[in-house]
Amino acid sequence: MDGCQEAHLLALACSQPPKGHRRWSLRLLASEMVRMEYIEEVSHVTVHNVMQDNELKPWLKEEWCIPPKHNSEFVYRMEDVLEVYQRPENARFPLICFDETPVQLISETRQSIPAKKGQPERYDYEYRREGTANLFMFFAPL
């Protein structure tokens, strides 16, 4: 794949998937590249390699606090929170941080194959859903 074709692949991966698909798969990207005549033929393995080697990873998402538009009070309050992290260390008033994240509880449906020299452990992608939970984290950064 040349640079122009890689650019088309990345632009395609960042676009909305075709109707009837929730997200892009490697095979879907490969077939769409051929359908749109960006390349004569390409395998899903090549698409995978190009995507892995590129800095842009459209499938990754990062949770972030996005402030409401034109909300000066929000910014004022956020600066108040951030000021707490600038306080000097004080044994009488330790800084304790708290965070939580939802997690999906899963179990394996098949026995994994142990790692061997030059080969990582292999496990099947199939799993059984066992419910959900919230993971609470408390820590003292100082």
Short mmCIF file of N, CA and C in Angstrom, two decimals:
data_model
loop_
_atom_site.label_atom_id
_atom_site.label_comp_id
_atom_site.label_asym_id
_atom_site.label_seq_id
_atom_site.Cartn_x
_atom_site.Cartn_y
_atom_site.Cartn_z
N MET A 1 0.85 -1.18 0.00
CA MET A 1 0.00 0.00 0.00
C MET A 1 0.89 1.24 0.00
N ASP A 2 0.65 2.17 -0.92
CA ASP A 2 1.45 3.39 -0.93
C ASP A 2 0.84 4.42 0.03
N GLY A 3 1.51 5.55 0.19
CA GLY A 3 1.08 6.58 1.13
C GLY A 3 -0.31 7.11 0.85
N CYS A 4 -0.65 7.28 -0.42
CA CYS A 4 -1.97 7.80 -0.80
C CYS A 4 -3.06 6.80 -0.41
N GLN A 5 -2.80 5.52 -0.67
CA GLN A 5 -3.77 4.49 -0.32
C GLN A 5 -3.93 4.38 1.20
N GLU A 6 -2.83 4.51 1.93
CA GLU A 6 -2.90 4.50 3.40
C GLU A 6 -3.75 5.66 3.90
N ALA A 7 -3.59 6.84 3.28
CA ALA A 7 -4.37 8.01 3.67
C ALA A 7 -5.86 7.76 3.44
N HIS A 8 -6.20 7.14 2.30
CA HIS A 8 -7.60 6.81 2.02
C HIS A 8 -8.13 5.80 3.04
N LEU A 9 -7.30 4.82 3.40
CA LEU A 9 -7.72 3.82 4.38
C LEU A 9 -8.01 4.48 5.73
N LEU A 10 -7.14 5.35 6.18
CA LEU A 10 -7.34 6.01 7.47
C LEU A 10 -8.55 6.94 7.45
N ALA A 11 -8.74 7.65 6.34
CA ALA A 11 -9.91 8.51 6.23
C ALA A 11 -11.19 7.67 6.27
N LEU A 12 -11.15 6.54 5.61
CA LEU A 12 -12.30 5.63 5.60
C LEU A 12 -12.57 5.10 7.01
N ALA A 13 -11.52 4.70 7.72
CA ALA A 13 -11.67 4.16 9.08
C ALA A 13 -12.23 5.20 10.05
N CYS A 14 -11.97 6.48 9.76
CA CYS A 14 -12.48 7.55 10.63
C CYS A 14 -13.90 7.98 10.25
N SER A 15 -14.39 7.50 9.14
CA SER A 15 -15.73 7.89 8.68
C SER A 15 -16.79 6.95 9.28
N GLN A 16 -18.05 7.30 9.04
CA GLN A 16 -19.15 6.45 9.50
C GLN A 16 -19.14 5.15 8.69
N PRO A 17 -19.36 4.02 9.35
CA PRO A 17 -19.43 2.75 8.60
C PRO A 17 -20.68 2.71 7.72
N PRO A 18 -20.70 1.83 6.74
CA PRO A 18 -21.88 1.74 5.86
C PRO A 18 -23.14 1.39 6.64
N LYS A 19 -24.27 1.73 6.07
CA LYS A 19 -25.56 1.44 6.69
C LYS A 19 -25.65 -0.07 6.96
N GLY A 20 -26.14 -0.40 8.14
CA GLY A 20 -26.25 -1.80 8.54
C GLY A 20 -25.06 -2.30 9.33
N HIS A 21 -24.03 -1.46 9.47
CA HIS A 21 -22.84 -1.83 10.25
C HIS A 21 -22.64 -0.83 11.37
N ARG A 22 -22.39 -1.34 12.57
CA ARG A 22 -22.19 -0.46 13.72
C ARG A 22 -20.78 0.14 13.74
N ARG A 23 -19.81 -0.63 13.25
CA ARG A 23 -18.43 -0.15 13.22
C ARG A 23 -17.70 -0.80 12.05
N TRP A 24 -16.52 -0.27 11.75
CA TRP A 24 -15.70 -0.83 10.69
C TRP A 24 -14.98 -2.08 11.18
N SER A 25 -14.96 -3.13 10.40
CA SER A 25 -14.13 -4.30 10.65
C SER A 25 -12.98 -4.25 9.65
N LEU A 26 -11.94 -5.05 9.88
CA LEU A 26 -10.81 -5.07 8.95
C LEU A 26 -11.25 -5.55 7.57
N ARG A 27 -12.08 -6.58 7.55
CA ARG A 27 -12.56 -7.11 6.26
C ARG A 27 -13.45 -6.08 5.54
N LEU A 28 -14.27 -5.40 6.30
CA LEU A 28 -15.15 -4.38 5.70
C LEU A 28 -14.31 -3.23 5.13
N LEU A 29 -13.29 -2.81 5.84
CA LEU A 29 -12.40 -1.76 5.32
C LEU A 29 -11.71 -2.23 4.04
N ALA A 30 -11.22 -3.46 4.04
CA ALA A 30 -10.53 -4.00 2.85
C ALA A 30 -11.47 -4.03 1.65
N SER A 31 -12.68 -4.53 1.84
CA SER A 31 -13.61 -4.62 0.71
C SER A 31 -14.05 -3.24 0.23
N GLU A 32 -14.19 -2.30 1.15
CA GLU A 32 -14.59 -0.94 0.76
C GLU A 32 -13.47 -0.23 -0.01
N MET A 33 -12.23 -0.49 0.37
CA MET A 33 -11.09 0.09 -0.36
C MET A 33 -11.09 -0.38 -1.81
N VAL A 34 -11.39 -1.67 -2.03
CA VAL A 34 -11.45 -2.22 -3.38
C VAL A 34 -12.67 -1.67 -4.11
N ARG A 35 -13.82 -1.65 -3.43
CA ARG A 35 -15.05 -1.15 -4.05
C ARG A 35 -14.90 0.29 -4.51
N MET A 36 -14.22 1.11 -3.70
CA MET A 36 -14.04 2.52 -4.05
C MET A 36 -12.88 2.74 -5.01
N GLU A 37 -12.25 1.65 -5.43
CA GLU A 37 -11.15 1.65 -6.41
C GLU A 37 -9.93 2.44 -5.94
N TYR A 38 -9.68 2.42 -4.62
CA TYR A 38 -8.45 3.00 -4.09
C TYR A 38 -7.29 2.05 -4.29
N ILE A 39 -7.61 0.76 -4.41
CA ILE A 39 -6.60 -0.28 -4.58
C ILE A 39 -7.26 -1.45 -5.30
N GLU A 40 -6.47 -2.22 -6.07
CA GLU A 40 -7.04 -3.34 -6.82
C GLU A 40 -7.46 -4.48 -5.91
N GLU A 41 -6.59 -4.83 -4.98
CA GLU A 41 -6.94 -5.86 -4.00
C GLU A 41 -6.11 -5.65 -2.73
N VAL A 42 -6.70 -6.01 -1.60
CA VAL A 42 -6.01 -5.87 -0.32
C VAL A 42 -6.64 -6.83 0.68
N SER A 43 -5.80 -7.44 1.49
CA SER A 43 -6.32 -8.38 2.50
C SER A 43 -6.57 -7.65 3.82
N HIS A 44 -7.40 -8.27 4.64
CA HIS A 44 -7.67 -7.68 5.95
C HIS A 44 -6.41 -7.68 6.81
N VAL A 45 -5.47 -8.59 6.55
CA VAL A 45 -4.20 -8.62 7.30
C VAL A 45 -3.38 -7.38 6.98
N THR A 46 -3.34 -6.99 5.71
CA THR A 46 -2.63 -5.78 5.31
C THR A 46 -3.27 -4.56 5.96
N VAL A 47 -4.60 -4.51 5.97
CA VAL A 47 -5.31 -3.41 6.61
C VAL A 47 -4.93 -3.36 8.09
N HIS A 48 -4.91 -4.51 8.74
CA HIS A 48 -4.52 -4.59 10.16
C HIS A 48 -3.12 -4.03 10.37
N ASN A 49 -2.17 -4.44 9.55
CA ASN A 49 -0.78 -4.00 9.70
C ASN A 49 -0.64 -2.49 9.50
N VAL A 50 -1.33 -1.96 8.51
CA VAL A 50 -1.28 -0.51 8.26
C VAL A 50 -1.88 0.24 9.45
N MET A 51 -3.01 -0.23 9.96
CA MET A 51 -3.66 0.45 11.09
C MET A 51 -2.79 0.38 12.34
N GLN A 52 -2.15 -0.76 12.58
CA GLN A 52 -1.31 -0.91 13.77
C GLN A 52 -0.07 -0.01 13.70
N ASP A 53 0.49 0.15 12.52
CA ASP A 53 1.71 0.94 12.36
C ASP A 53 1.45 2.44 12.39
N ASN A 54 0.21 2.85 12.22
CA ASN A 54 -0.11 4.27 12.15
C ASN A 54 -0.38 4.84 13.54
N GLU A 55 -0.04 6.10 13.74
CA GLU A 55 -0.30 6.76 15.03
C GLU A 55 -1.80 6.95 15.27
N LEU A 56 -2.56 7.17 14.22
CA LEU A 56 -4.00 7.37 14.34
C LEU A 56 -4.68 6.03 14.59
N LYS A 57 -5.42 5.94 15.68
CA LYS A 57 -6.12 4.70 16.04
C LYS A 57 -7.59 5.04 16.27
N PRO A 58 -8.40 5.10 15.19
CA PRO A 58 -9.79 5.57 15.33
C PRO A 58 -10.66 4.68 16.21
N TRP A 59 -10.25 3.45 16.48
CA TRP A 59 -11.06 2.57 17.32
C TRP A 59 -10.85 2.84 18.80
N LEU A 60 -9.79 3.57 19.15
CA LEU A 60 -9.55 3.90 20.55
C LEU A 60 -10.36 5.12 20.94
N LYS A 61 -10.88 5.11 22.17
CA LYS A 61 -11.63 6.24 22.68
C LYS A 61 -11.09 6.58 24.06
N GLU A 62 -11.10 7.85 24.39
CA GLU A 62 -10.63 8.30 25.69
C GLU A 62 -11.72 9.12 26.36
N GLU A 63 -12.01 8.77 27.60
CA GLU A 63 -13.03 9.51 28.34
C GLU A 63 -12.42 10.81 28.84
N TRP A 64 -13.14 11.88 28.69
CA TRP A 64 -12.62 13.19 29.07
C TRP A 64 -13.77 14.08 29.49
N CYS A 65 -13.51 15.04 30.33
CA CYS A 65 -14.54 15.98 30.75
C CYS A 65 -14.59 17.12 29.72
N ILE A 66 -15.69 17.22 29.02
CA ILE A 66 -15.86 18.26 28.01
C ILE A 66 -16.78 19.33 28.60
N PRO A 67 -16.26 20.53 28.85
CA PRO A 67 -17.08 21.55 29.49
C PRO A 67 -18.21 22.04 28.58
N PRO A 68 -19.33 22.42 29.19
CA PRO A 68 -20.42 23.01 28.40
C PRO A 68 -19.93 24.29 27.72
N LYS A 69 -20.48 24.59 26.57
CA LYS A 69 -20.06 25.79 25.83
C LYS A 69 -20.43 27.06 26.61
N HIS A 70 -19.51 28.01 26.60
CA HIS A 70 -19.73 29.33 27.19
C HIS A 70 -20.21 29.25 28.64
N ASN A 71 -19.58 28.39 29.44
CA ASN A 71 -19.99 28.25 30.82
C ASN A 71 -18.82 28.63 31.72
N SER A 72 -18.74 29.91 32.06
CA SER A 72 -17.63 30.41 32.85
C SER A 72 -17.66 29.84 34.28
N GLU A 73 -18.84 29.57 34.82
CA GLU A 73 -18.91 29.01 36.17
C GLU A 73 -18.29 27.61 36.20
N PHE A 74 -18.51 26.82 35.15
CA PHE A 74 -17.90 25.49 35.08
C PHE A 74 -16.38 25.60 35.13
N VAL A 75 -15.82 26.49 34.32
CA VAL A 75 -14.37 26.69 34.28
C VAL A 75 -13.87 27.14 35.65
N TYR A 76 -14.58 28.06 36.27
CA TYR A 76 -14.21 28.56 37.60
C TYR A 76 -14.16 27.40 38.61
N ARG A 77 -15.18 26.57 38.61
CA ARG A 77 -15.25 25.43 39.54
C ARG A 77 -14.16 24.40 39.22
N MET A 78 -13.88 24.17 37.96
CA MET A 78 -12.84 23.22 37.58
C MET A 78 -11.47 23.71 38.04
N GLU A 79 -11.22 25.01 37.93
CA GLU A 79 -9.95 25.56 38.42
C GLU A 79 -9.83 25.40 39.92
N ASP A 80 -10.96 25.49 40.64
CA ASP A 80 -10.98 25.23 42.08
C ASP A 80 -10.52 23.80 42.38
N VAL A 81 -11.03 22.86 41.62
CA VAL A 81 -10.67 21.46 41.81
C VAL A 81 -9.19 21.25 41.50
N LEU A 82 -8.72 21.80 40.40
CA LEU A 82 -7.32 21.63 40.00
C LEU A 82 -6.36 22.28 41.00
N GLU A 83 -6.81 23.34 41.68
CA GLU A 83 -5.98 24.01 42.68
C GLU A 83 -5.64 23.08 43.84
N VAL A 84 -6.55 22.15 44.15
CA VAL A 84 -6.32 21.20 45.25
C VAL A 84 -5.04 20.40 45.01
N TYR A 85 -4.78 20.04 43.77
CA TYR A 85 -3.59 19.24 43.45
C TYR A 85 -2.29 20.03 43.57
N GLN A 86 -2.38 21.34 43.67
CA GLN A 86 -1.19 22.19 43.79
C GLN A 86 -0.81 22.46 45.24
N ARG A 87 -1.67 22.07 46.17
CA ARG A 87 -1.39 22.33 47.59
C ARG A 87 -0.16 21.55 48.04
N PRO A 88 0.61 22.12 48.97
CA PRO A 88 1.77 21.40 49.49
C PRO A 88 1.32 20.19 50.33
N GLU A 89 2.19 19.20 50.42
CA GLU A 89 1.87 17.99 51.19
C GLU A 89 1.69 18.34 52.66
N ASN A 90 0.64 17.79 53.27
CA ASN A 90 0.35 18.05 54.67
C ASN A 90 -0.14 16.74 55.29
N ALA A 91 0.62 16.21 56.27
CA ALA A 91 0.29 14.92 56.89
C ALA A 91 -1.06 14.97 57.61
N ARG A 92 -1.44 16.14 58.11
CA ARG A 92 -2.73 16.25 58.81
C ARG A 92 -3.92 16.22 57.85
N PHE A 93 -3.69 16.66 56.63
CA PHE A 93 -4.76 16.70 55.63
C PHE A 93 -4.25 16.04 54.33
N PRO A 94 -4.18 14.70 54.31
CA PRO A 94 -3.65 14.03 53.11
C PRO A 94 -4.59 14.19 51.92
N LEU A 95 -4.00 14.26 50.77
CA LEU A 95 -4.78 14.34 49.53
C LEU A 95 -5.13 12.91 49.11
N ILE A 96 -6.40 12.60 49.09
CA ILE A 96 -6.88 11.28 48.69
C ILE A 96 -7.72 11.47 47.43
N CYS A 97 -7.37 10.75 46.38
CA CYS A 97 -8.11 10.83 45.12
C CYS A 97 -9.06 9.63 45.01
N PHE A 98 -10.15 9.84 44.31
CA PHE A 98 -11.17 8.81 44.13
C PHE A 98 -11.57 8.77 42.67
N ASP A 99 -11.75 7.57 42.16
CA ASP A 99 -12.25 7.42 40.80
C ASP A 99 -13.05 6.12 40.75
N GLU A 100 -13.90 6.02 39.78
CA GLU A 100 -14.66 4.79 39.59
C GLU A 100 -14.78 4.51 38.10
N THR A 101 -14.91 3.25 37.77
CA THR A 101 -15.09 2.87 36.38
C THR A 101 -15.97 1.63 36.32
N PRO A 102 -16.88 1.56 35.34
CA PRO A 102 -17.68 0.34 35.20
C PRO A 102 -16.83 -0.75 34.55
N VAL A 103 -17.02 -1.98 34.96
CA VAL A 103 -16.31 -3.10 34.37
C VAL A 103 -17.31 -4.20 34.03
N GLN A 104 -17.00 -4.94 32.99
CA GLN A 104 -17.82 -6.08 32.60
C GLN A 104 -17.13 -7.33 33.14
N LEU A 105 -17.86 -8.16 33.85
CA LEU A 105 -17.31 -9.39 34.41
C LEU A 105 -17.50 -10.50 33.38
N ILE A 106 -16.40 -11.12 33.00
CA ILE A 106 -16.45 -12.17 31.98
C ILE A 106 -15.65 -13.38 32.44
N SER A 107 -15.96 -14.53 31.85
CA SER A 107 -15.16 -15.72 32.09
C SER A 107 -14.84 -16.36 30.75
N GLU A 108 -13.77 -17.12 30.72
CA GLU A 108 -13.36 -17.80 29.49
C GLU A 108 -14.27 -18.99 29.23
N THR A 109 -14.51 -19.31 27.97
CA THR A 109 -15.32 -20.47 27.62
C THR A 109 -14.46 -21.66 27.20
N ARG A 110 -13.19 -21.39 26.91
CA ARG A 110 -12.27 -22.46 26.50
C ARG A 110 -10.94 -22.29 27.24
N GLN A 111 -10.25 -23.38 27.44
CA GLN A 111 -8.94 -23.36 28.11
C GLN A 111 -7.93 -22.68 27.19
N SER A 112 -7.11 -21.77 27.74
CA SER A 112 -6.10 -21.09 26.93
C SER A 112 -4.92 -22.03 26.68
N ILE A 113 -4.13 -21.71 25.66
CA ILE A 113 -2.92 -22.47 25.34
C ILE A 113 -1.75 -21.71 25.94
N PRO A 114 -0.99 -22.33 26.86
CA PRO A 114 0.10 -21.62 27.55
C PRO A 114 1.15 -21.07 26.59
N ALA A 115 1.86 -20.05 27.04
CA ALA A 115 2.92 -19.45 26.23
C ALA A 115 4.06 -20.44 26.06
N LYS A 116 4.69 -20.37 24.90
CA LYS A 116 5.88 -21.17 24.60
C LYS A 116 6.97 -20.21 24.18
N LYS A 117 8.17 -20.68 24.10
CA LYS A 117 9.29 -19.84 23.69
C LYS A 117 8.99 -19.22 22.32
N GLY A 118 9.03 -17.91 22.26
CA GLY A 118 8.78 -17.20 21.01
C GLY A 118 7.32 -17.09 20.63
N GLN A 119 6.41 -17.51 21.52
CA GLN A 119 4.98 -17.46 21.20
C GLN A 119 4.19 -17.08 22.45
N PRO A 120 3.38 -16.04 22.39
CA PRO A 120 2.61 -15.64 23.57
C PRO A 120 1.49 -16.62 23.90
N GLU A 121 0.92 -16.49 25.08
CA GLU A 121 -0.23 -17.30 25.46
C GLU A 121 -1.35 -17.03 24.46
N ARG A 122 -2.09 -18.07 24.11
CA ARG A 122 -3.21 -17.91 23.19
C ARG A 122 -4.50 -18.21 23.93
N TYR A 123 -5.49 -17.36 23.69
CA TYR A 123 -6.80 -17.59 24.29
C TYR A 123 -7.86 -17.29 23.25
N ASP A 124 -8.98 -17.95 23.39
CA ASP A 124 -10.07 -17.79 22.44
C ASP A 124 -10.78 -16.45 22.70
N TYR A 125 -11.24 -15.79 21.66
CA TYR A 125 -11.92 -14.50 21.81
C TYR A 125 -13.32 -14.65 22.39
N GLU A 126 -13.85 -15.86 22.38
CA GLU A 126 -15.20 -16.07 22.90
C GLU A 126 -15.17 -16.05 24.43
N TYR A 127 -16.16 -15.42 25.03
CA TYR A 127 -16.24 -15.35 26.49
C TYR A 127 -17.70 -15.39 26.93
N ARG A 128 -17.91 -15.60 28.22
CA ARG A 128 -19.25 -15.64 28.80
C ARG A 128 -19.43 -14.40 29.67
N ARG A 129 -20.54 -13.68 29.49
CA ARG A 129 -20.82 -12.51 30.31
C ARG A 129 -21.27 -12.95 31.69
N GLU A 130 -20.67 -12.38 32.71
CA GLU A 130 -20.98 -12.75 34.09
C GLU A 130 -21.56 -11.58 34.88
N GLY A 131 -21.93 -10.51 34.21
CA GLY A 131 -22.51 -9.35 34.88
C GLY A 131 -21.61 -8.13 34.77
N THR A 132 -21.95 -7.10 35.55
CA THR A 132 -21.17 -5.87 35.57
C THR A 132 -20.93 -5.45 37.01
N ALA A 133 -19.99 -4.56 37.19
CA ALA A 133 -19.70 -4.03 38.53
C ALA A 133 -19.05 -2.66 38.36
N ASN A 134 -19.00 -1.90 39.43
CA ASN A 134 -18.26 -0.64 39.45
C ASN A 134 -16.99 -0.87 40.24
N LEU A 135 -15.87 -0.44 39.69
CA LEU A 135 -14.59 -0.56 40.35
C LEU A 135 -14.26 0.80 40.95
N PHE A 136 -14.10 0.86 42.27
CA PHE A 136 -13.80 2.11 42.97
C PHE A 136 -12.32 2.12 43.32
N MET A 137 -11.65 3.23 43.05
CA MET A 137 -10.22 3.36 43.32
C MET A 137 -9.97 4.57 44.21
N PHE A 138 -9.23 4.36 45.27
CA PHE A 138 -8.80 5.43 46.16
C PHE A 138 -7.28 5.38 46.22
N PHE A 139 -6.63 6.53 46.11
CA PHE A 139 -5.18 6.53 46.18
C PHE A 139 -4.68 7.89 46.64
N ALA A 140 -3.48 7.89 47.19
CA ALA A 140 -2.84 9.11 47.67
C ALA A 140 -1.67 9.42 46.74
N PRO A 141 -1.83 10.36 45.81
CA PRO A 141 -0.78 10.61 44.81
C PRO A 141 0.51 11.18 45.39
N LEU A 142 0.44 11.81 46.56
CA LEU A 142 1.66 12.38 47.13
C LEU A 142 2.32 11.41 48.08
#
